[in-house]
Amino acid sequence: MEQSVSAWTLMRLMKVVRTNNLSMFSYTSMLSADWEIVSVPMAKSAAKQIFENMADPDQNELMLKNFMKFLPPDKATQAFASFEVTLNGTITKQALVKWVVDVFKERKSLSLTLNDNRTVIIKINQLLDAVLIAGICAVSFMIMGFNSQTLLVCNSSLLIPAVAVFGNMARTTFESIVFLFVIHPFDVGDRVSVEGVPLLVEEMNIFSTIFLNGANEKISYPNSLLATKPITNVHRSPDQWDLIEIRIDSTTNVPKIGILQDRLNRYIESLPEIWYPRWRFVVKDIDDSSHLNMYITIQHHINFQDGGERWQRRSNMILHLENLMNELEISYKLPPAQIDIKAGTIFTEDPLIPISHAVL
């Protein structure tokens, strides 16, 4: 059987090529054991060296002209647009480092996915080889003149118990193969949610998949069971929306709310590389005639595969919102959150909140 990869894996390879402006790309260059960058610290170090080589002396940010020193104008413009560009039309060192680290993580995830696919294919080959050998033996006996009916009667005492014992195993194997290669809901490194439980795909095998939960514990699910459950794949999701809920004093006058909305809009527009310009500021309802329940919905320029980046952006938004309300003397409070502590693990109402962000 030829070694192959899933359509989703090929799409991820194409995404890396397109977004990183690579004219040539091969599995060998990405997966070779002697690849120079093998860790996140090394990727950060490489990014800093790239920045120093491209930037002019005493220059703290990169501009389009820095790219044109190494690339033709059309390629330089295309490469420059793939980074997070500030309002001044420059790229910071932090943005360059983040880009290089993201590329390294994507390639590492692809490497693990391809290795797991190769392992699964080898096991399927072994299974098919066993079936083929059994078929060749049966045909050989028939060619050699053995009576097929006599042979069937002799082997029936073995075949019938074997069907009873291995029949369910064969069905499970078939379902697992369909799940891995046809449905293929995730790859190694994807952040997923199984029945509302956030997990990270660690390893894919022919019969089971191993995940990591929020406490970094390994959880093994049979693939035949996963095929019957709803699975949310965060990594394959488009740029996602975030929701911030606040409660302000119902006596707050409307002009103050309008000023708050205008200042928040200016903050969002000042960070086009982080937030989309479209957002909503909605008054949901009045709570006990004393508080206004308000929602702020805003769209990131990323999905929530990188949970740390998502929560850092959300944290900065909440802190800025707090400063604005303090300046405008708007009385507020955050909605109550239920937190349960079980066996040293913290669980919150939001399944995407990591343990490090849960606050008592």
mmCIF file of C-alpha atoms in Angstrom, residues 60-193:
data_model
loop_
_atom_site.group_PDB
_atom_site.id
_atom_site.type_symbol
_atom_site.label_atom_id
_atom_site.label_comp_id
_atom_site.label_asym_id
_atom_site.label_seq_id
_atom_site.Cartn_x
_atom_site.Cartn_y
_atom_site.Cartn_z
ATOM 1 C CA ASN A 60 13.725 48.833 16.135
ATOM 2 C CA GLU A 61 11.142 47.893 13.494
ATOM 3 C CA LEU A 62 11.169 46.436 10.007
ATOM 4 C CA MET A 63 9.746 48.250 7.002
ATOM 5 C CA LEU A 64 8.973 47.194 3.454
ATOM 6 C CA LYS A 65 12.310 48.534 2.229
ATOM 7 C CA ASN A 66 14.108 46.049 4.488
ATOM 8 C CA PHE A 67 12.387 43.173 2.667
ATOM 9 C CA MET A 68 13.249 44.621 -0.726
ATOM 10 C CA LYS A 69 16.938 44.194 0.051
ATOM 11 C CA PHE A 70 16.463 40.423 -0.113
ATOM 12 C CA LEU A 71 13.419 39.882 -2.358
ATOM 13 C CA PRO A 72 11.995 41.256 -5.615
ATOM 14 C CA PRO A 73 9.389 44.014 -5.083
ATOM 15 C CA ASP A 74 6.364 41.757 -5.673
ATOM 16 C CA LYS A 75 7.678 39.000 -3.405
ATOM 17 C CA ALA A 76 8.728 41.533 -0.775
ATOM 18 C CA THR A 77 5.225 43.024 -0.684
ATOM 19 C CA GLN A 78 3.670 39.576 -0.421
ATOM 20 C CA ALA A 79 6.016 38.537 2.402
ATOM 21 C CA PHE A 80 5.550 41.823 4.261
ATOM 22 C CA ALA A 81 1.755 41.411 4.203
ATOM 23 C CA SER A 82 1.958 38.024 5.964
ATOM 24 C CA PHE A 83 3.091 39.658 9.231
ATOM 25 C CA GLU A 84 1.177 41.679 11.817
ATOM 26 C CA VAL A 85 1.762 45.247 10.611
ATOM 27 C CA THR A 86 1.309 48.210 12.941
ATOM 28 C CA LEU A 87 -0.581 51.402 12.072
ATOM 29 C CA ASN A 88 2.772 52.954 11.123
ATOM 30 C CA GLY A 89 3.301 50.266 8.482
ATOM 31 C CA THR A 90 6.122 48.506 10.337
ATOM 32 C CA ILE A 91 6.789 45.064 11.821
ATOM 33 C CA THR A 92 8.013 44.827 15.386
ATOM 34 C CA LYS A 93 10.563 42.325 16.602
ATOM 35 C CA GLN A 94 7.865 40.726 18.747
ATOM 36 C CA ALA A 95 5.644 40.181 15.682
ATOM 37 C CA LEU A 96 8.525 38.609 13.746
ATOM 38 C CA VAL A 97 9.396 36.279 16.627
ATOM 39 C CA LYS A 98 5.749 35.241 16.975
ATOM 40 C CA TRP A 99 5.529 34.508 13.234
ATOM 41 C CA VAL A 100 8.635 32.317 13.242
ATOM 42 C CA VAL A 101 7.482 30.433 16.361
ATOM 43 C CA ASP A 102 4.051 29.838 14.804
ATOM 44 C CA VAL A 103 5.679 28.439 11.657
ATOM 45 C CA PHE A 104 7.874 26.136 13.770
ATOM 46 C CA LYS A 105 4.875 24.863 15.762
ATOM 47 C CA GLU A 106 2.889 24.270 12.574
ATOM 48 C CA ARG A 107 5.711 22.304 10.989
ATOM 49 C CA LYS A 108 6.276 20.294 14.149
ATOM 50 C CA SER A 109 2.586 19.435 14.278
ATOM 51 C CA LEU A 110 2.691 18.357 10.633
ATOM 52 C CA SER A 111 5.742 16.205 11.342
ATOM 53 C CA LEU A 112 3.958 14.399 14.166
ATOM 54 C CA THR A 113 0.849 13.940 12.041
ATOM 55 C CA LEU A 114 2.808 12.429 9.158
ATOM 56 C CA ASN A 115 4.707 10.114 11.513
ATOM 57 C CA ASP A 116 1.462 8.884 13.073
ATOM 58 C CA ASN A 117 -0.072 8.369 9.630
ATOM 59 C CA ARG A 118 2.983 6.365 8.603
ATOM 60 C CA THR A 119 2.689 4.187 11.726
ATOM 61 C CA VAL A 120 -1.000 3.527 11.101
ATOM 62 C CA ILE A 121 -0.338 2.645 7.459
ATOM 63 C CA ILE A 122 2.387 0.167 8.471
ATOM 64 C CA LYS A 123 -0.047 -1.580 10.823
ATOM 65 C CA ILE A 124 -2.702 -1.717 8.107
ATOM 66 C CA ASN A 125 -0.123 -3.185 5.736
ATOM 67 C CA GLN A 126 0.666 -5.902 8.257
ATOM 68 C CA LEU A 127 -3.032 -6.683 8.665
ATOM 69 C CA LEU A 128 -3.575 -6.893 4.904
ATOM 70 C CA ASP A 129 -0.463 -9.057 4.533
ATOM 71 C CA ALA A 130 -1.929 -11.557 7.011
ATOM 72 C CA VAL A 131 -5.223 -11.658 5.090
ATOM 73 C CA LEU A 132 -3.331 -12.062 1.808
ATOM 74 C CA ILE A 133 -1.225 -14.933 3.181
ATOM 75 C CA ALA A 134 -4.368 -16.707 4.367
ATOM 76 C CA GLY A 135 -5.929 -16.304 0.933
ATOM 77 C CA ILE A 136 -2.796 -17.590 -0.835
ATOM 78 C CA CYS A 137 -2.700 -20.625 1.433
ATOM 79 C CA ALA A 138 -6.345 -21.414 0.657
ATOM 80 C CA VAL A 139 -5.803 -21.107 -3.107
ATOM 81 C CA SER A 140 -2.617 -23.212 -2.886
ATOM 82 C CA PHE A 141 -4.466 -26.043 -1.157
ATOM 83 C CA MET A 142 -7.092 -25.992 -3.878
ATOM 84 C CA ILE A 143 -4.458 -26.048 -6.642
ATOM 85 C CA MET A 144 -2.684 -28.948 -4.959
ATOM 86 C CA GLY A 145 -5.873 -31.004 -5.192
ATOM 87 C CA PHE A 146 -7.224 -30.821 -1.682
ATOM 88 C CA ASN A 147 -10.981 -31.268 -1.503
ATOM 89 C CA SER A 148 -12.409 -27.846 -0.703
ATOM 90 C CA GLN A 149 -15.392 -29.305 1.167
ATOM 91 C CA THR A 150 -13.175 -31.526 3.288
ATOM 92 C CA LEU A 151 -10.842 -28.595 3.938
ATOM 93 C CA LEU A 152 -13.770 -26.378 4.931
ATOM 94 C CA VAL A 153 -15.136 -29.019 7.323
ATOM 95 C CA CYS A 154 -11.717 -29.481 8.921
ATOM 96 C CA ASN A 155 -11.245 -25.772 9.408
ATOM 97 C CA SER A 156 -14.808 -24.981 10.452
ATOM 98 C CA SER A 157 -13.987 -25.890 14.038
ATOM 99 C CA LEU A 158 -11.421 -23.104 13.967
ATOM 100 C CA LEU A 159 -13.228 -20.614 11.727
ATOM 101 C CA ILE A 160 -16.484 -20.439 13.670
ATOM 102 C CA PRO A 161 -14.876 -19.606 17.049
ATOM 103 C CA ALA A 162 -12.491 -17.230 15.262
ATOM 104 C CA VAL A 163 -15.414 -15.333 13.727
ATOM 105 C CA ALA A 164 -17.076 -15.094 17.133
ATOM 106 C CA VAL A 165 -13.885 -13.871 18.770
ATOM 107 C CA PHE A 166 -12.445 -11.640 16.068
ATOM 108 C CA GLY A 167 -15.636 -10.496 14.353
ATOM 109 C CA ASN A 168 -16.103 -7.534 16.684
ATOM 110 C CA MET A 169 -12.399 -6.730 16.398
ATOM 111 C CA ALA A 170 -12.672 -6.638 12.606
ATOM 112 C CA ARG A 171 -15.656 -4.285 12.821
ATOM 113 C CA THR A 172 -13.791 -2.038 15.267
ATOM 114 C CA THR A 173 -10.745 -2.019 12.996
ATOM 115 C CA PHE A 174 -12.839 -1.022 9.985
ATOM 116 C CA GLU A 175 -14.580 1.763 11.936
ATOM 117 C CA SER A 176 -11.213 3.056 13.167
ATOM 118 C CA ILE A 177 -9.777 3.119 9.638
ATOM 119 C CA VAL A 178 -12.820 5.022 8.360
ATOM 120 C CA PHE A 179 -12.548 7.444 11.280
ATOM 121 C CA LEU A 180 -8.823 8.105 10.716
ATOM 122 C CA PHE A 181 -8.679 8.319 6.923
ATOM 123 C CA VAL A 182 -12.192 9.255 5.787
ATOM 124 C CA ILE A 183 -13.757 11.337 8.559
ATOM 125 C CA HIS A 184 -10.366 12.535 9.894
ATOM 126 C CA PRO A 185 -11.712 15.187 12.297
ATOM 127 C CA PHE A 186 -8.307 16.273 13.650
ATOM 128 C CA ASP A 187 -4.527 16.032 13.353
ATOM 129 C CA VAL A 188 -1.787 15.784 15.966
ATOM 130 C CA GLY A 189 -1.424 19.120 17.762
ATOM 131 C CA ASP A 190 -5.005 20.266 17.121
ATOM 132 C CA ARG A 191 -6.964 21.760 19.988
ATOM 133 C CA VAL A 192 -10.356 20.053 20.026
ATOM 134 C CA SER A 193 -13.417 19.710 22.208
#
